[in-house]
């Protein structure tokens, strides 16, 4: 089906969202749209962590989620397990992972870390790349085996970055058939999708889901103080998710880590910006105990930001952000694992 950018924006439009989003693309975006329209979600504190509800699921998830890709970057496996367990012991219960991270090694390490009672303490999410029913079913079972669990709390279609991805996923014999079958079999509890390329692809995924009478439980996307200025998921997708009570999972708060290389904003400011949006969880990579400590410091010091504070942060990043040069996941193929490994799609 042919859909123009105008049509897709019309699908996503609520209370003047489109006008503000188009202003953003013309360089007129001086304030955070969501800060104007949405308040920081209700949250509860327990110990060192804040918890929010994941959309309409009722699940309470930690405001900080532990990124699975970075776990595989740690040279020593035992150090990665120690870091994961330390995060869980201190209150992080949202675990992010993916079937393809480090050829499955991230899932294997997390599976080991979740032994000895740790599995019961976390909300476990992983992702699959398969676009066919056969490929998706195989990857689901491989993830279950690596993670050493009978059930995954949230399974997400990974790297929905091409306009044809939603069509493939929802087609007859497509990946959604395998995911729904796995849900009915008790292998997974909730279903979501992720992507990092363009908000239009997210909007198309939501539209195709609507056409198939399906509503996702969660959606993961880049949210940060540069996204607000360029091809913005915040301005084009976020309000739609909140309206539909779909859990919002923020990622790439620091651009992994190119936004920090712009020297316009500090790590805790990056985290605070995304925490201030109606996110359920802000997923961030942690490769050292120092970075884990930084995440807890961001939670400890977080307070709902005023519009003036949001505008000040956006003003700091605006000039550097306008061409997307620090959001390489949008403007290059550097983060497109399935483009480099098309066989993963099936």
mmCIF file of C-alpha atoms in Angstrom:
data_model
loop_
_atom_site.group_PDB
_atom_site.id
_atom_site.type_symbol
_atom_site.label_atom_id
_atom_site.label_comp_id
_atom_site.label_asym_id
_atom_site.label_seq_id
_atom_site.Cartn_x
_atom_site.Cartn_y
_atom_site.Cartn_z
ATOM 1 C CA UNK A 1 0.000 0.000 0.000
ATOM 2 C CA UNK A 2 1.338 3.446 -0.965
ATOM 3 C CA UNK A 3 1.308 5.961 1.884
ATOM 4 C CA UNK A 4 2.743 9.454 1.714
ATOM 5 C CA UNK A 5 4.518 11.222 4.538
ATOM 6 C CA UNK A 6 1.527 13.582 4.741
ATOM 7 C CA UNK A 7 -0.873 10.638 5.116
ATOM 8 C CA UNK A 8 1.236 9.009 7.784
ATOM 9 C CA UNK A 9 1.504 12.202 9.753
ATOM 10 C CA UNK A 10 -2.273 12.522 9.529
ATOM 11 C CA UNK A 11 -2.594 9.049 11.081
ATOM 12 C CA UNK A 12 -0.394 10.078 14.011
ATOM 13 C CA UNK A 13 -1.881 13.527 14.552
ATOM 14 C CA UNK A 14 -3.420 14.423 17.904
ATOM 15 C CA UNK A 15 -4.055 17.901 19.377
ATOM 16 C CA UNK A 16 -1.874 19.878 17.030
ATOM 17 C CA UNK A 17 0.973 17.353 17.006
ATOM 18 C CA UNK A 18 1.524 17.573 13.267
ATOM 19 C CA UNK A 19 1.859 21.329 13.162
ATOM 20 C CA UNK A 20 4.444 21.236 15.911
ATOM 21 C CA UNK A 21 6.254 18.329 14.278
ATOM 22 C CA UNK A 22 6.447 20.125 10.926
ATOM 23 C CA UNK A 23 7.714 23.212 12.676
ATOM 24 C CA UNK A 24 10.446 21.047 14.149
ATOM 25 C CA UNK A 25 11.527 19.834 10.716
ATOM 26 C CA UNK A 26 11.768 23.474 9.570
ATOM 27 C CA UNK A 27 14.095 24.327 12.438
ATOM 28 C CA UNK A 28 11.420 26.158 14.430
ATOM 29 C CA UNK A 29 11.250 23.632 17.241
ATOM 30 C CA UNK A 30 12.158 25.625 20.340
ATOM 31 C CA UNK A 31 10.372 23.607 23.000
ATOM 32 C CA UNK A 32 9.783 19.967 23.800
ATOM 33 C CA UNK A 33 6.375 19.090 22.366
ATOM 34 C CA UNK A 34 5.753 16.361 24.898
ATOM 35 C CA UNK A 35 6.781 18.565 27.797
ATOM 36 C CA UNK A 36 3.934 20.858 26.736
ATOM 37 C CA UNK A 37 1.346 18.119 26.263
ATOM 38 C CA UNK A 38 2.277 15.329 28.668
ATOM 39 C CA UNK A 39 3.245 15.338 32.309
ATOM 40 C CA UNK A 40 5.866 12.993 33.731
ATOM 41 C CA UNK A 41 4.124 9.637 34.378
ATOM 42 C CA UNK A 42 3.164 8.542 37.862
ATOM 43 C CA UNK A 43 6.011 6.693 39.518
ATOM 44 C CA UNK A 44 6.862 5.043 42.791
ATOM 45 C CA UNK A 45 10.195 4.835 44.542
ATOM 46 C CA UNK A 46 11.536 1.724 46.201
ATOM 47 C CA UNK A 47 15.062 1.732 47.510
ATOM 48 C CA UNK A 48 17.307 3.406 44.949
ATOM 49 C CA UNK A 49 14.971 2.981 41.985
ATOM 50 C CA UNK A 50 11.879 4.628 40.531
ATOM 51 C CA UNK A 51 9.234 2.429 38.892
ATOM 52 C CA UNK A 52 6.617 3.203 36.262
ATOM 53 C CA UNK A 53 3.812 1.197 34.688
ATOM 54 C CA UNK A 54 4.419 -0.374 31.266
ATOM 55 C CA UNK A 55 1.509 0.896 29.218
ATOM 56 C CA UNK A 56 -1.742 -0.963 29.863
ATOM 57 C CA UNK A 57 0.019 -4.157 30.981
ATOM 58 C CA UNK A 58 0.056 -3.133 34.643
ATOM 59 C CA UNK A 59 3.682 -4.315 34.931
ATOM 60 C CA UNK A 60 5.916 -2.158 37.136
ATOM 61 C CA UNK A 61 9.285 -1.647 35.483
ATOM 62 C CA UNK A 62 12.380 0.229 36.603
ATOM 63 C CA UNK A 63 12.887 3.680 35.133
ATOM 64 C CA UNK A 64 16.350 2.525 34.043
ATOM 65 C CA UNK A 65 16.592 -0.569 31.869
ATOM 66 C CA UNK A 66 19.845 -2.494 31.443
ATOM 67 C CA UNK A 67 20.950 -2.596 27.788
ATOM 68 C CA UNK A 68 21.835 -6.065 26.550
ATOM 69 C CA UNK A 69 24.246 -5.127 23.770
ATOM 70 C CA UNK A 70 26.752 -3.534 26.123
ATOM 71 C CA UNK A 71 26.775 -6.623 28.348
ATOM 72 C CA UNK A 72 28.373 -8.506 25.474
ATOM 73 C CA UNK A 73 31.082 -5.881 25.083
ATOM 74 C CA UNK A 74 32.585 -6.605 28.496
ATOM 75 C CA UNK A 75 35.699 -8.689 27.969
ATOM 76 C CA UNK A 76 35.300 -10.922 31.020
ATOM 77 C CA UNK A 77 32.051 -12.886 31.240
ATOM 78 C CA UNK A 78 32.132 -13.054 35.019
ATOM 79 C CA UNK A 79 32.432 -9.270 35.211
ATOM 80 C CA UNK A 80 29.338 -8.903 33.031
ATOM 81 C CA UNK A 81 27.411 -11.309 35.256
ATOM 82 C CA UNK A 82 28.554 -9.431 38.342
ATOM 83 C CA UNK A 83 27.398 -6.133 36.838
ATOM 84 C CA UNK A 84 23.968 -7.516 35.906
ATOM 85 C CA UNK A 85 23.405 -8.967 39.353
ATOM 86 C CA UNK A 86 24.551 -5.754 41.010
ATOM 87 C CA UNK A 87 22.043 -3.809 38.896
ATOM 88 C CA UNK A 88 19.242 -6.209 39.865
ATOM 89 C CA UNK A 89 20.202 -6.187 43.540
ATOM 90 C CA UNK A 90 19.931 -2.395 43.532
ATOM 91 C CA UNK A 91 16.524 -2.327 41.860
ATOM 92 C CA UNK A 92 16.888 -2.442 38.074
ATOM 93 C CA UNK A 93 14.348 -5.004 36.930
ATOM 94 C CA UNK A 94 14.050 -4.275 33.188
ATOM 95 C CA UNK A 95 16.464 -6.412 31.185
ATOM 96 C CA UNK A 96 16.957 -5.667 27.479
ATOM 97 C CA UNK A 97 18.468 -8.139 25.020
ATOM 98 C CA UNK A 98 18.319 -9.405 21.426
ATOM 99 C CA UNK A 99 18.736 -12.669 19.572
ATOM 100 C CA UNK A 100 21.552 -11.216 17.440
ATOM 101 C CA UNK A 101 23.622 -9.351 20.035
ATOM 102 C CA UNK A 102 27.202 -10.613 19.819
ATOM 103 C CA UNK A 103 26.062 -13.762 17.981
ATOM 104 C CA UNK A 104 23.864 -14.681 20.927
ATOM 105 C CA UNK A 105 26.518 -14.176 23.566
ATOM 106 C CA UNK A 106 24.619 -11.354 25.277
ATOM 107 C CA UNK A 107 21.640 -13.652 25.806
ATOM 108 C CA UNK A 108 23.887 -16.479 26.997
ATOM 109 C CA UNK A 109 25.516 -14.214 29.577
ATOM 110 C CA UNK A 110 22.197 -12.846 30.749
ATOM 111 C CA UNK A 111 20.831 -16.371 31.031
ATOM 112 C CA UNK A 112 23.682 -17.245 33.356
ATOM 113 C CA UNK A 113 23.207 -14.063 35.394
ATOM 114 C CA UNK A 114 19.503 -14.858 35.886
ATOM 115 C CA UNK A 115 20.139 -18.197 37.575
ATOM 116 C CA UNK A 116 19.919 -18.700 41.347
ATOM 117 C CA UNK A 117 16.643 -16.837 41.719
ATOM 118 C CA UNK A 118 17.473 -13.736 39.690
ATOM 119 C CA UNK A 119 15.041 -14.594 36.893
ATOM 120 C CA UNK A 120 12.115 -14.068 39.270
ATOM 121 C CA UNK A 121 13.322 -10.549 40.046
ATOM 122 C CA UNK A 122 13.269 -9.142 36.516
ATOM 123 C CA UNK A 123 11.056 -8.205 33.597
ATOM 124 C CA UNK A 124 12.899 -9.896 30.739
ATOM 125 C CA UNK A 125 12.754 -8.530 27.202
ATOM 126 C CA UNK A 126 14.488 -9.754 24.074
ATOM 127 C CA UNK A 127 14.064 -9.238 20.334
ATOM 128 C CA UNK A 128 14.033 -11.275 17.136
ATOM 129 C CA UNK A 129 14.967 -10.338 13.578
ATOM 130 C CA UNK A 130 13.053 -12.979 11.618
ATOM 131 C CA UNK A 131 10.412 -11.680 9.231
ATOM 132 C CA UNK A 132 9.041 -15.097 8.279
ATOM 133 C CA UNK A 133 7.082 -17.395 10.566
ATOM 134 C CA UNK A 134 9.768 -20.070 10.289
ATOM 135 C CA UNK A 135 12.714 -17.749 11.049
ATOM 136 C CA UNK A 136 10.905 -16.023 13.916
ATOM 137 C CA UNK A 137 9.839 -19.302 15.566
ATOM 138 C CA UNK A 138 13.404 -20.614 15.390
ATOM 139 C CA UNK A 139 14.840 -17.437 16.917
ATOM 140 C CA UNK A 140 12.267 -17.400 19.726
ATOM 141 C CA UNK A 141 13.228 -20.922 20.746
ATOM 142 C CA UNK A 142 16.942 -20.125 20.540
ATOM 143 C CA UNK A 143 16.454 -17.074 22.773
ATOM 144 C CA UNK A 144 14.540 -19.120 25.341
ATOM 145 C CA UNK A 145 17.347 -21.663 25.423
ATOM 146 C CA UNK A 146 20.116 -19.087 25.749
ATOM 147 C CA UNK A 147 18.276 -17.146 28.430
ATOM 148 C CA UNK A 148 17.573 -20.386 30.317
ATOM 149 C CA UNK A 149 13.919 -19.573 30.836
ATOM 150 C CA UNK A 150 10.548 -21.046 29.915
ATOM 151 C CA UNK A 151 8.974 -17.653 29.266
ATOM 152 C CA UNK A 152 10.102 -14.208 28.105
ATOM 153 C CA UNK A 153 8.111 -11.260 29.439
ATOM 154 C CA UNK A 154 8.327 -9.096 26.311
ATOM 155 C CA UNK A 155 9.284 -10.230 22.819
ATOM 156 C CA UNK A 156 9.873 -7.499 20.263
ATOM 157 C CA UNK A 157 10.246 -7.426 16.492
ATOM 158 C CA UNK A 158 13.726 -5.956 16.120
ATOM 159 C CA UNK A 159 14.988 -3.295 13.715
ATOM 160 C CA UNK A 160 11.726 -2.344 12.072
ATOM 161 C CA UNK A 161 13.629 0.164 9.935
ATOM 162 C CA UNK A 162 12.274 -0.357 6.400
ATOM 163 C CA UNK A 163 8.820 0.636 5.181
ATOM 164 C CA UNK A 164 8.244 -2.935 4.006
ATOM 165 C CA UNK A 165 9.098 -4.505 7.380
ATOM 166 C CA UNK A 166 5.564 -4.118 8.793
ATOM 167 C CA UNK A 167 4.086 -5.725 5.688
ATOM 168 C CA UNK A 168 6.442 -8.696 5.950
ATOM 169 C CA UNK A 169 5.823 -9.128 9.664
ATOM 170 C CA UNK A 170 2.021 -9.114 9.333
ATOM 171 C CA UNK A 171 1.850 -11.030 6.039
ATOM 172 C CA UNK A 172 0.480 -14.554 5.811
ATOM 173 C CA UNK A 173 3.356 -16.757 6.922
ATOM 174 C CA UNK A 174 5.061 -13.751 8.505
ATOM 175 C CA UNK A 175 6.792 -13.315 11.841
ATOM 176 C CA UNK A 176 3.690 -12.153 13.701
ATOM 177 C CA UNK A 177 2.125 -15.586 13.268
ATOM 178 C CA UNK A 178 5.074 -17.147 15.106
ATOM 179 C CA UNK A 179 5.066 -14.530 17.864
ATOM 180 C CA UNK A 180 1.331 -14.849 18.512
ATOM 181 C CA UNK A 181 1.634 -18.644 18.500
ATOM 182 C CA UNK A 182 4.468 -18.397 21.032
ATOM 183 C CA UNK A 183 2.324 -16.149 23.197
ATOM 184 C CA UNK A 184 -0.558 -18.618 23.105
ATOM 185 C CA UNK A 185 1.885 -21.389 24.028
ATOM 186 C CA UNK A 186 3.084 -19.447 27.084
ATOM 187 C CA UNK A 187 6.585 -18.837 25.708
ATOM 188 C CA UNK A 188 6.139 -15.063 25.778
ATOM 189 C CA UNK A 189 3.785 -12.721 27.627
ATOM 190 C CA UNK A 190 3.770 -9.400 25.768
ATOM 191 C CA UNK A 191 4.570 -8.267 22.219
ATOM 192 C CA UNK A 192 6.289 -5.114 20.956
ATOM 193 C CA UNK A 193 8.598 -3.783 18.270
ATOM 194 C CA UNK A 194 11.715 -1.640 17.995
ATOM 195 C CA UNK A 195 13.346 0.549 15.390
ATOM 196 C CA UNK A 196 15.768 3.430 15.115
ATOM 197 C CA UNK A 197 15.649 4.754 11.560
ATOM 198 C CA UNK A 198 12.653 6.999 10.928
ATOM 199 C CA UNK A 199 9.418 7.732 12.801
ATOM 200 C CA UNK A 200 7.476 7.078 9.591
ATOM 201 C CA UNK A 201 8.365 3.401 9.818
ATOM 202 C CA UNK A 202 7.017 3.257 13.364
ATOM 203 C CA UNK A 203 3.823 4.948 12.238
ATOM 204 C CA UNK A 204 3.426 2.474 9.408
ATOM 205 C CA UNK A 205 3.958 -0.434 11.811
ATOM 206 C CA UNK A 206 1.226 0.934 14.057
ATOM 207 C CA UNK A 207 -1.066 1.475 11.087
ATOM 208 C CA UNK A 208 -0.561 -2.058 9.724
ATOM 209 C CA UNK A 209 -1.179 -3.399 13.233
ATOM 210 C CA UNK A 210 -4.464 -1.459 13.346
ATOM 211 C CA UNK A 211 -5.463 -2.922 10.008
ATOM 212 C CA UNK A 212 -4.910 -6.369 11.496
ATOM 213 C CA UNK A 213 -6.819 -5.549 14.716
ATOM 214 C CA UNK A 214 -3.642 -5.860 16.753
ATOM 215 C CA UNK A 215 -2.350 -3.526 19.441
ATOM 216 C CA UNK A 216 1.229 -3.716 20.650
ATOM 217 C CA UNK A 217 2.068 -3.778 24.347
ATOM 218 C CA UNK A 218 5.307 -1.794 24.001
ATOM 219 C CA UNK A 219 7.332 0.129 21.440
ATOM 220 C CA UNK A 220 11.042 0.969 21.641
ATOM 221 C CA UNK A 221 12.591 3.948 19.866
ATOM 222 C CA UNK A 222 15.315 6.610 20.094
ATOM 223 C CA UNK A 223 14.412 9.401 22.483
ATOM 224 C CA UNK A 224 16.949 12.046 23.362
ATOM 225 C CA UNK A 225 17.644 15.767 23.365
ATOM 226 C CA UNK A 226 18.751 15.680 19.713
ATOM 227 C CA UNK A 227 15.885 13.573 18.386
ATOM 228 C CA UNK A 228 13.596 16.459 19.308
ATOM 229 C CA UNK A 229 15.207 18.517 16.499
ATOM 230 C CA UNK A 230 15.590 15.961 13.682
ATOM 231 C CA UNK A 231 13.235 13.293 12.246
ATOM 232 C CA UNK A 232 11.715 13.219 15.677
ATOM 233 C CA UNK A 233 10.232 10.089 17.212
ATOM 234 C CA UNK A 234 9.210 12.267 20.140
ATOM 235 C CA UNK A 235 7.088 14.644 18.086
ATOM 236 C CA UNK A 236 5.673 12.118 15.597
ATOM 237 C CA UNK A 237 5.204 8.883 17.554
ATOM 238 C CA UNK A 238 5.255 9.390 21.304
ATOM 239 C CA UNK A 239 1.844 10.994 21.790
ATOM 240 C CA UNK A 240 0.259 8.226 19.709
ATOM 241 C CA UNK A 241 1.730 5.592 22.015
ATOM 242 C CA UNK A 242 0.581 7.390 25.152
ATOM 243 C CA UNK A 243 -2.914 7.810 23.709
ATOM 244 C CA UNK A 244 -3.115 4.074 22.936
ATOM 245 C CA UNK A 245 -1.616 3.100 26.320
ATOM 246 C CA UNK A 246 1.343 1.393 24.682
ATOM 247 C CA UNK A 247 4.421 1.167 26.882
ATOM 248 C CA UNK A 248 7.193 3.528 25.758
ATOM 249 C CA UNK A 249 10.748 2.207 25.866
ATOM 250 C CA UNK A 250 13.346 4.912 25.295
ATOM 251 C CA UNK A 251 16.751 4.034 23.866
ATOM 252 C CA UNK A 252 19.853 5.825 22.596
ATOM 253 C CA UNK A 253 19.554 8.601 25.171
ATOM 254 C CA UNK A 254 23.241 9.369 24.518
ATOM 255 C CA UNK A 255 23.344 8.317 20.873
ATOM 256 C CA UNK A 256 25.544 5.312 21.634
ATOM 257 C CA UNK A 257 27.568 7.572 22.442
ATOM 258 C CA UNK A 258 27.752 10.087 19.589
ATOM 259 C CA UNK A 259 25.527 12.688 21.233
ATOM 260 C CA UNK A 260 28.074 12.954 24.044
ATOM 261 C CA UNK A 261 30.797 13.528 21.439
ATOM 262 C CA UNK A 262 29.010 16.722 20.415
ATOM 263 C CA UNK A 263 30.097 18.225 23.760
ATOM 264 C CA UNK A 264 26.722 19.911 24.114
ATOM 265 C CA UNK A 265 25.155 17.853 26.898
ATOM 266 C CA UNK A 266 26.287 15.668 29.803
ATOM 267 C CA UNK A 267 25.323 12.009 30.441
ATOM 268 C CA UNK A 268 22.986 12.636 33.375
ATOM 269 C CA UNK A 269 21.312 15.479 31.476
ATOM 270 C CA UNK A 270 20.725 13.017 28.626
ATOM 271 C CA UNK A 271 19.066 10.549 30.981
ATOM 272 C CA UNK A 272 17.007 13.229 32.737
ATOM 273 C CA UNK A 273 15.651 14.481 29.421
ATOM 274 C CA UNK A 274 14.250 11.074 28.495
ATOM 275 C CA UNK A 275 13.062 10.342 32.037
ATOM 276 C CA UNK A 276 11.039 13.536 31.822
ATOM 277 C CA UNK A 277 9.097 12.176 28.826
ATOM 278 C CA UNK A 278 6.225 9.681 29.259
ATOM 279 C CA UNK A 279 8.610 6.747 29.059
ATOM 280 C CA UNK A 280 8.130 3.554 31.028
ATOM 281 C CA UNK A 281 11.819 2.654 30.902
ATOM 282 C CA UNK A 282 14.973 4.361 29.653
ATOM 283 C CA UNK A 283 17.249 1.596 28.371
ATOM 284 C CA UNK A 284 20.918 2.457 28.661
ATOM 285 C CA UNK A 285 24.128 0.545 28.059
ATOM 286 C CA UNK A 286 26.371 -0.195 31.027
ATOM 287 C CA UNK A 287 29.827 -1.671 30.579
ATOM 288 C CA UNK A 288 31.356 -0.716 33.918
ATOM 289 C CA UNK A 289 30.338 -0.308 37.525
ATOM 290 C CA UNK A 290 31.056 3.424 37.137
ATOM 291 C CA UNK A 291 28.427 3.720 34.388
ATOM 292 C CA UNK A 292 25.992 1.696 36.489
ATOM 293 C CA UNK A 293 26.590 4.150 39.332
ATOM 294 C CA UNK A 294 25.987 7.037 36.943
ATOM 295 C CA UNK A 295 22.582 5.582 36.045
ATOM 296 C CA UNK A 296 21.586 5.365 39.707
ATOM 297 C CA UNK A 297 22.798 8.916 40.265
ATOM 298 C CA UNK A 298 20.515 10.040 37.427
ATOM 299 C CA UNK A 299 17.578 8.328 39.135
ATOM 300 C CA UNK A 300 18.511 9.737 42.542
ATOM 301 C CA UNK A 301 18.666 13.305 41.243
ATOM 302 C CA UNK A 302 15.744 13.194 38.820
ATOM 303 C CA UNK A 303 12.888 15.622 39.314
ATOM 304 C CA UNK A 304 10.161 16.521 36.852
ATOM 305 C CA UNK A 305 11.541 19.286 34.670
ATOM 306 C CA UNK A 306 9.869 22.618 34.002
ATOM 307 C CA UNK A 307 9.276 23.795 30.437
ATOM 308 C CA UNK A 308 12.057 26.315 30.950
ATOM 309 C CA UNK A 309 14.506 23.549 31.913
ATOM 310 C CA UNK A 310 13.493 21.441 28.915
ATOM 311 C CA UNK A 311 13.857 24.414 26.575
ATOM 312 C CA UNK A 312 17.315 25.147 27.971
ATOM 313 C CA UNK A 313 18.498 21.606 27.267
ATOM 314 C CA UNK A 314 17.058 21.687 23.761
ATOM 315 C CA UNK A 315 18.729 25.014 23.087
ATOM 316 C CA UNK A 316 22.100 23.481 23.967
ATOM 317 C CA UNK A 317 21.705 20.676 21.431
ATOM 318 C CA UNK A 318 19.769 22.420 18.665
ATOM 319 C CA UNK A 319 22.548 23.575 16.343
ATOM 320 C CA UNK A 320 24.465 20.293 16.552
ATOM 321 C CA UNK A 321 21.287 18.252 16.040
ATOM 322 C CA UNK A 322 19.687 19.845 12.987
ATOM 323 C CA UNK A 323 21.381 17.643 10.352
ATOM 324 C CA UNK A 324 21.343 14.396 12.324
ATOM 325 C CA UNK A 325 25.118 14.024 12.259
ATOM 326 C CA UNK A 326 25.176 12.794 15.876
ATOM 327 C CA UNK A 327 22.226 10.441 15.389
ATOM 328 C CA UNK A 328 24.013 8.019 13.102
ATOM 329 C CA UNK A 329 21.417 5.304 13.665
ATOM 330 C CA UNK A 330 19.065 7.512 11.614
ATOM 331 C CA UNK A 331 21.463 8.790 8.964
ATOM 332 C CA UNK A 332 23.813 5.859 8.300
ATOM 333 C CA UNK A 333 23.733 2.054 8.235
ATOM 334 C CA UNK A 334 26.205 1.788 11.119
ATOM 335 C CA UNK A 335 23.523 0.424 13.473
ATOM 336 C CA UNK A 336 21.599 -1.626 10.911
ATOM 337 C CA UNK A 337 22.546 -5.183 11.841
ATOM 338 C CA UNK A 338 19.877 -6.756 9.663
ATOM 339 C CA UNK A 339 21.059 -4.766 6.623
ATOM 340 C CA UNK A 340 24.531 -6.190 7.083
ATOM 341 C CA UNK A 341 23.163 -9.671 7.816
ATOM 342 C CA UNK A 342 20.029 -10.063 5.658
ATOM 343 C CA UNK A 343 19.954 -13.810 6.342
ATOM 344 C CA UNK A 344 18.742 -13.000 9.871
ATOM 345 C CA UNK A 345 15.454 -11.833 8.383
ATOM 346 C CA UNK A 346 14.668 -15.217 6.847
#
